[in-house]
mmCIF file with all atom_site columns, C-alpha atoms in Angstrom:
data_model
loop_
_atom_site.group_PDB
_atom_site.id
_atom_site.type_symbol
_atom_site.label_atom_id
_atom_site.label_alt_id
_atom_site.label_comp_id
_atom_site.label_asym_id
_atom_site.label_entity_id
_atom_site.label_seq_id
_atom_site.pdbx_PDB_ins_code
_atom_site.Cartn_x
_atom_site.Cartn_y
_atom_site.Cartn_z
_atom_site.occupancy
_atom_site.B_iso_or_equiv
_atom_site.pdbx_formal_charge
_atom_site.auth_seq_id
_atom_site.auth_comp_id
_atom_site.auth_asym_id
_atom_site.auth_atom_id
_atom_site.pdbx_PDB_model_num
ATOM 1   C CA . GLU A 1 1   ? -74.206 -49.380 -26.420 1.00 70.00 ? 1   GLU A CA 1
ATOM 2   C CA . GLY A 1 2   ? -71.135 -47.182 -26.427 1.00 80.00 ? 2   GLY A CA 1
ATOM 3   C CA . LEU A 1 3   ? -70.020 -48.473 -29.812 1.00 85.00 ? 3   LEU A CA 1
ATOM 4   C CA . LYS A 1 4   ? -68.275 -45.979 -32.097 1.00 93.00 ? 4   LYS A CA 1
ATOM 5   C CA . VAL A 1 5   ? -68.421 -46.539 -35.850 1.00 94.00 ? 5   VAL A CA 1
ATOM 6   C CA . MET A 1 6   ? -65.934 -45.700 -38.588 1.00 94.00 ? 6   MET A CA 1
ATOM 7   C CA . PHE A 1 7   ? -68.191 -45.751 -41.655 1.00 96.00 ? 7   PHE A CA 1
ATOM 8   C CA . CYS A 1 8   ? -66.008 -46.174 -44.742 1.00 96.00 ? 8   CYS A CA 1
ATOM 9   C CA . ILE A 1 9   ? -67.293 -45.075 -48.132 1.00 97.00 ? 9   ILE A CA 1
ATOM 10  C CA . GLY A 1 10  ? -65.678 -44.682 -51.523 1.00 97.00 ? 10  GLY A CA 1
ATOM 11  C CA . GLU A 1 11  ? -65.750 -45.374 -55.216 1.00 96.00 ? 11  GLU A CA 1
ATOM 12  C CA . LYS A 1 12  ? -63.900 -47.655 -57.619 1.00 95.00 ? 12  LYS A CA 1
ATOM 13  C CA . LYS A 1 13  ? -61.479 -46.219 -60.177 1.00 92.00 ? 13  LYS A CA 1
ATOM 14  C CA . GLU A 1 14  ? -63.909 -46.591 -63.081 1.00 94.00 ? 14  GLU A CA 1
ATOM 15  C CA . GLU A 1 15  ? -66.581 -44.748 -61.065 1.00 96.00 ? 15  GLU A CA 1
ATOM 16  C CA . ARG A 1 16  ? -64.145 -41.885 -60.369 1.00 94.00 ? 16  ARG A CA 1
ATOM 17  C CA . GLU A 1 17  ? -63.245 -41.738 -64.068 1.00 93.00 ? 17  GLU A CA 1
ATOM 18  C CA . ALA A 1 18  ? -66.937 -41.779 -65.049 1.00 97.00 ? 18  ALA A CA 1
ATOM 19  C CA . GLY A 1 19  ? -67.612 -38.797 -62.763 1.00 96.00 ? 19  GLY A CA 1
ATOM 20  C CA . THR A 1 20  ? -69.969 -40.718 -60.470 1.00 97.00 ? 20  THR A CA 1
ATOM 21  C CA . THR A 1 21  ? -67.960 -40.474 -57.242 1.00 97.00 ? 21  THR A CA 1
ATOM 22  C CA . MET A 1 22  ? -70.644 -38.599 -55.336 1.00 97.00 ? 22  MET A CA 1
ATOM 23  C CA . ASP A 1 23  ? -73.467 -40.779 -56.685 1.00 98.00 ? 23  ASP A CA 1
ATOM 24  C CA . VAL A 1 24  ? -71.656 -43.809 -55.279 1.00 98.00 ? 24  VAL A CA 1
ATOM 25  C CA . CYS A 1 25  ? -70.865 -42.117 -51.960 1.00 98.00 ? 25  CYS A CA 1
ATOM 26  C CA . ALA A 1 26  ? -74.428 -40.794 -51.634 1.00 98.00 ? 26  ALA A CA 1
ATOM 27  C CA . SER A 1 27  ? -75.897 -44.276 -52.059 1.00 98.00 ? 27  SER A CA 1
ATOM 28  C CA . GLN A 1 28  ? -73.533 -45.574 -49.364 1.00 98.00 ? 28  GLN A CA 1
ATOM 29  C CA . LEU A 1 29  ? -74.372 -42.673 -47.039 1.00 98.00 ? 29  LEU A CA 1
ATOM 30  C CA . LYS A 1 30  ? -78.101 -43.168 -47.614 1.00 98.00 ? 30  LYS A CA 1
ATOM 31  C CA . ALA A 1 31  ? -77.859 -46.727 -46.305 1.00 97.00 ? 31  ALA A CA 1
ATOM 32  C CA . ALA A 1 32  ? -76.583 -45.354 -42.986 1.00 97.00 ? 32  ALA A CA 1
ATOM 33  C CA . ALA A 1 33  ? -78.903 -42.338 -42.906 1.00 97.00 ? 33  ALA A CA 1
ATOM 34  C CA . ASP A 1 34  ? -81.915 -44.614 -43.370 1.00 97.00 ? 34  ASP A CA 1
ATOM 35  C CA . ILE A 1 35  ? -81.229 -46.470 -40.115 1.00 96.00 ? 35  ILE A CA 1
ATOM 36  C CA . LEU A 1 36  ? -79.492 -43.900 -37.882 1.00 96.00 ? 36  LEU A CA 1
ATOM 37  C CA . SER A 1 37  ? -81.194 -41.283 -35.755 1.00 95.00 ? 37  SER A CA 1
ATOM 38  C CA . LYS A 1 38  ? -79.679 -37.811 -35.548 1.00 95.00 ? 38  LYS A CA 1
ATOM 39  C CA . GLU A 1 39  ? -78.434 -38.745 -32.089 1.00 94.00 ? 39  GLU A CA 1
ATOM 40  C CA . ASP A 1 40  ? -76.728 -41.894 -33.426 1.00 95.00 ? 40  ASP A CA 1
ATOM 41  C CA . TRP A 1 41  ? -74.529 -39.772 -35.697 1.00 97.00 ? 41  TRP A CA 1
ATOM 42  C CA . ALA A 1 42  ? -72.636 -38.555 -32.611 1.00 96.00 ? 42  ALA A CA 1
ATOM 43  C CA . ASN A 1 43  ? -71.054 -42.040 -32.557 1.00 96.00 ? 43  ASN A CA 1
ATOM 44  C CA . VAL A 1 44  ? -70.164 -42.132 -36.255 1.00 97.00 ? 44  VAL A CA 1
ATOM 45  C CA . SER A 1 45  ? -67.114 -40.905 -38.106 1.00 97.00 ? 45  SER A CA 1
ATOM 46  C CA . ILE A 1 46  ? -67.018 -41.133 -41.897 1.00 98.00 ? 46  ILE A CA 1
ATOM 47  C CA . ALA A 1 47  ? -63.901 -42.222 -43.733 1.00 96.00 ? 47  ALA A CA 1
ATOM 48  C CA . TYR A 1 48  ? -63.766 -41.375 -47.415 1.00 96.00 ? 48  TYR A CA 1
ATOM 49  C CA . GLU A 1 49  ? -61.571 -44.168 -48.695 1.00 93.00 ? 49  GLU A CA 1
ATOM 50  C CA . PRO A 1 50  ? -61.539 -44.410 -52.480 1.00 93.00 ? 50  PRO A CA 1
ATOM 51  C CA . VAL A 1 51  ? -61.379 -48.116 -53.335 1.00 93.00 ? 51  VAL A CA 1
ATOM 52  C CA . TRP A 1 52  ? -58.873 -47.373 -56.107 1.00 91.00 ? 52  TRP A CA 1
ATOM 53  C CA . ALA A 1 53  ? -56.417 -46.051 -53.501 1.00 88.00 ? 53  ALA A CA 1
ATOM 54  C CA . ILE A 1 54  ? -56.529 -48.951 -51.028 1.00 83.00 ? 54  ILE A CA 1
ATOM 55  C CA . GLY A 1 55  ? -53.160 -50.643 -50.966 1.00 74.00 ? 55  GLY A CA 1
ATOM 56  C CA . THR A 1 56  ? -52.199 -49.304 -54.387 1.00 78.00 ? 56  THR A CA 1
ATOM 57  C CA . GLY A 1 57  ? -50.047 -46.359 -53.355 1.00 71.00 ? 57  GLY A CA 1
ATOM 58  C CA . LEU A 1 58  ? -52.360 -44.150 -55.414 1.00 78.00 ? 58  LEU A CA 1
ATOM 59  C CA . THR A 1 59  ? -54.011 -41.295 -53.587 1.00 79.00 ? 59  THR A CA 1
ATOM 60  C CA . ALA A 1 60  ? -56.441 -38.526 -54.400 1.00 88.00 ? 60  ALA A CA 1
ATOM 61  C CA . THR A 1 61  ? -54.888 -35.112 -54.799 1.00 92.00 ? 61  THR A CA 1
ATOM 62  C CA . PRO A 1 62  ? -55.633 -32.806 -51.884 1.00 93.00 ? 62  PRO A CA 1
ATOM 63  C CA . GLU A 1 63  ? -58.027 -30.908 -54.162 1.00 95.00 ? 63  GLU A CA 1
ATOM 64  C CA . MET A 1 64  ? -59.874 -34.086 -55.221 1.00 94.00 ? 64  MET A CA 1
ATOM 65  C CA . ALA A 1 65  ? -60.132 -35.247 -51.618 1.00 95.00 ? 65  ALA A CA 1
ATOM 66  C CA . GLN A 1 66  ? -61.327 -31.824 -50.416 1.00 97.00 ? 66  GLN A CA 1
ATOM 67  C CA . GLU A 1 67  ? -63.988 -31.648 -53.125 1.00 97.00 ? 67  GLU A CA 1
ATOM 68  C CA . THR A 1 68  ? -65.324 -35.079 -52.207 1.00 97.00 ? 68  THR A CA 1
ATOM 69  C CA . HIS A 1 69  ? -65.219 -34.341 -48.463 1.00 97.00 ? 69  HIS A CA 1
ATOM 70  C CA . ALA A 1 70  ? -67.090 -31.066 -49.008 1.00 98.00 ? 70  ALA A CA 1
ATOM 71  C CA . ASN A 1 71  ? -69.694 -32.905 -51.098 1.00 98.00 ? 71  ASN A CA 1
ATOM 72  C CA . ILE A 1 72  ? -70.079 -35.556 -48.381 1.00 98.00 ? 72  ILE A CA 1
ATOM 73  C CA . ARG A 1 73  ? -70.555 -32.854 -45.742 1.00 98.00 ? 73  ARG A CA 1
ATOM 74  C CA . ALA A 1 74  ? -73.124 -31.094 -47.967 1.00 98.00 ? 74  ALA A CA 1
ATOM 75  C CA . TRP A 1 75  ? -74.977 -34.393 -48.458 1.00 98.00 ? 75  TRP A CA 1
ATOM 76  C CA . VAL A 1 76  ? -75.096 -34.956 -44.703 1.00 98.00 ? 76  VAL A CA 1
ATOM 77  C CA . ALA A 1 77  ? -76.360 -31.389 -44.175 1.00 98.00 ? 77  ALA A CA 1
ATOM 78  C CA . GLU A 1 78  ? -79.133 -31.835 -46.733 1.00 98.00 ? 78  GLU A CA 1
ATOM 79  C CA . ASN A 1 79  ? -80.178 -35.362 -45.806 1.00 98.00 ? 79  ASN A CA 1
ATOM 80  C CA . VAL A 1 80  ? -79.478 -35.604 -42.069 1.00 98.00 ? 80  VAL A CA 1
ATOM 81  C CA . GLY A 1 81  ? -79.089 -32.060 -40.748 1.00 97.00 ? 81  GLY A CA 1
ATOM 82  C CA . GLN A 1 82  ? -76.704 -29.117 -40.744 1.00 98.00 ? 82  GLN A CA 1
ATOM 83  C CA . ASP A 1 83  ? -75.915 -29.722 -37.064 1.00 98.00 ? 83  ASP A CA 1
ATOM 84  C CA . VAL A 1 84  ? -74.784 -33.270 -37.831 1.00 98.00 ? 84  VAL A CA 1
ATOM 85  C CA . ALA A 1 85  ? -72.786 -32.120 -40.885 1.00 98.00 ? 85  ALA A CA 1
ATOM 86  C CA . ASP A 1 86  ? -71.005 -29.542 -38.732 1.00 97.00 ? 86  ASP A CA 1
ATOM 87  C CA . ALA A 1 87  ? -70.167 -32.094 -36.032 1.00 97.00 ? 87  ALA A CA 1
ATOM 88  C CA . VAL A 1 88  ? -69.338 -35.289 -37.948 1.00 97.00 ? 88  VAL A CA 1
ATOM 89  C CA . ARG A 1 89  ? -65.675 -36.124 -38.484 1.00 96.00 ? 89  ARG A CA 1
ATOM 90  C CA . ILE A 1 90  ? -64.861 -36.950 -42.094 1.00 97.00 ? 90  ILE A CA 1
ATOM 91  C CA . GLN A 1 91  ? -61.445 -38.553 -42.459 1.00 95.00 ? 91  GLN A CA 1
ATOM 92  C CA . TYR A 1 92  ? -59.450 -39.377 -45.558 1.00 92.00 ? 92  TYR A CA 1
ATOM 93  C CA . GLY A 1 93  ? -58.333 -42.982 -45.868 1.00 87.00 ? 93  GLY A CA 1
ATOM 94  C CA . GLY A 1 94  ? -56.878 -43.448 -49.334 1.00 79.00 ? 94  GLY A CA 1
ATOM 95  C CA . SER A 1 95  ? -53.166 -44.238 -48.997 1.00 77.00 ? 95  SER A CA 1
ATOM 96  C CA . MET A 1 96  ? -52.332 -41.345 -46.680 1.00 80.00 ? 96  MET A CA 1
ATOM 97  C CA . LYS A 1 97  ? -48.639 -41.380 -45.881 1.00 81.00 ? 97  LYS A CA 1
ATOM 98  C CA . GLY A 1 98  ? -45.977 -39.020 -44.631 1.00 80.00 ? 98  GLY A CA 1
ATOM 99  C CA . ALA A 1 99  ? -45.365 -37.566 -48.100 1.00 83.00 ? 99  ALA A CA 1
ATOM 100 C CA . ASN A 1 100 ? -48.972 -36.388 -48.546 1.00 83.00 ? 100 ASN A CA 1
ATOM 101 C CA . ALA A 1 101 ? -50.411 -36.141 -45.020 1.00 86.00 ? 101 ALA A CA 1
ATOM 102 C CA . ALA A 1 102 ? -49.711 -32.431 -44.449 1.00 89.00 ? 102 ALA A CA 1
ATOM 103 C CA . ASP A 1 103 ? -51.300 -31.369 -47.752 1.00 92.00 ? 103 ASP A CA 1
ATOM 104 C CA . LEU A 1 104 ? -54.367 -33.588 -47.234 1.00 92.00 ? 104 LEU A CA 1
ATOM 105 C CA . LEU A 1 105 ? -54.841 -32.590 -43.592 1.00 92.00 ? 105 LEU A CA 1
ATOM 106 C CA . ALA A 1 106 ? -54.585 -28.889 -44.483 1.00 94.00 ? 106 ALA A CA 1
ATOM 107 C CA . GLN A 1 107 ? -57.896 -29.132 -46.400 1.00 95.00 ? 107 GLN A CA 1
ATOM 108 C CA . ALA A 1 108 ? -60.919 -27.514 -44.744 1.00 96.00 ? 108 ALA A CA 1
ATOM 109 C CA . ASP A 1 109 ? -63.217 -30.551 -44.801 1.00 97.00 ? 109 ASP A CA 1
ATOM 110 C CA . ILE A 1 110 ? -60.651 -33.261 -44.038 1.00 96.00 ? 110 ILE A CA 1
ATOM 111 C CA . ASP A 1 111 ? -60.879 -33.847 -40.294 1.00 95.00 ? 111 ASP A CA 1
ATOM 112 C CA . GLY A 1 112 ? -58.203 -36.513 -40.004 1.00 90.00 ? 112 GLY A CA 1
ATOM 113 C CA . GLY A 1 113 ? -56.660 -39.532 -41.603 1.00 88.00 ? 113 GLY A CA 1
ATOM 114 C CA . LEU A 1 114 ? -57.463 -43.214 -41.497 1.00 84.00 ? 114 LEU A CA 1
ATOM 115 C CA . ILE A 1 115 ? -53.911 -44.509 -41.778 1.00 78.00 ? 115 ILE A CA 1
ATOM 116 C CA . GLY A 1 116 ? -53.437 -48.008 -43.159 1.00 75.00 ? 116 GLY A CA 1
ATOM 117 C CA . GLY A 1 117 ? -50.096 -49.403 -44.300 1.00 73.00 ? 117 GLY A CA 1
ATOM 118 C CA . ALA A 1 118 ? -48.152 -46.315 -43.197 1.00 68.00 ? 118 ALA A CA 1
ATOM 119 C CA . SER A 1 119 ? -49.198 -47.059 -39.596 1.00 72.00 ? 119 SER A CA 1
ATOM 120 C CA . LEU A 1 120 ? -46.963 -50.144 -39.680 1.00 69.00 ? 120 LEU A CA 1
ATOM 121 C CA . THR A 1 121 ? -43.783 -48.239 -40.518 1.00 73.00 ? 121 THR A CA 1
ATOM 122 C CA . MET A 1 122 ? -41.767 -45.323 -39.218 1.00 71.00 ? 122 MET A CA 1
ATOM 123 C CA . ASP A 1 123 ? -43.580 -43.231 -41.866 1.00 66.00 ? 123 ASP A CA 1
ATOM 124 C CA . PHE A 1 124 ? -46.504 -43.104 -39.432 1.00 71.00 ? 124 PHE A CA 1
ATOM 125 C CA . PHE A 1 125 ? -44.631 -40.431 -37.477 1.00 67.00 ? 125 PHE A CA 1
ATOM 126 C CA . ASN A 1 126 ? -44.466 -38.327 -40.641 1.00 67.00 ? 126 ASN A CA 1
ATOM 127 C CA . CYS A 1 127 ? -48.269 -38.608 -40.853 1.00 69.00 ? 127 CYS A CA 1
ATOM 128 C CA . VAL A 1 128 ? -48.588 -37.467 -37.247 1.00 74.00 ? 128 VAL A CA 1
ATOM 129 C CA . ASN A 1 129 ? -46.220 -34.577 -37.896 1.00 74.00 ? 129 ASN A CA 1
ATOM 130 C CA . GLY A 1 130 ? -48.422 -33.589 -40.856 1.00 78.00 ? 130 GLY A CA 1
ATOM 131 C CA . VAL A 1 131 ? -51.314 -32.668 -38.546 1.00 78.00 ? 131 VAL A CA 1
ATOM 132 C CA . PRO A 1 132 ? -51.749 -28.880 -38.667 1.00 78.00 ? 132 PRO A CA 1
ATOM 133 C CA . SER A 1 133 ? -51.319 -26.928 -35.465 1.00 76.00 ? 133 SER A CA 1
ATOM 134 C CA . PRO A 1 134 ? -54.565 -25.624 -33.941 1.00 74.00 ? 134 PRO A CA 1
#
């Protein structure tokens, strides 16, 4: 009880290149949707973290990330409920760093960043400074 979940989903590079990103993400989301009640989703944040970007320095362009985040939100709306889709936080976790944080965080469906390696360096402050003003 009281546990909050960061549910990480994402595709491998060959899946991105094959155009199956959302098929992969949908199958991962379905596993959670099958066992969670609508109320449970209040304790879940989703992190879209493309496997091909973890620790590689590669990152999705802001447009690629936004498209995938929008598709994730649409999937949640269709398969869980519009109210949950409107409320769930969907964060980007694929090699966000100071150099790309502002552009990624400016996207409509990116609700935050799951910062990995950059959190261990002074670059983390550049990520924080990339958060848009309300």
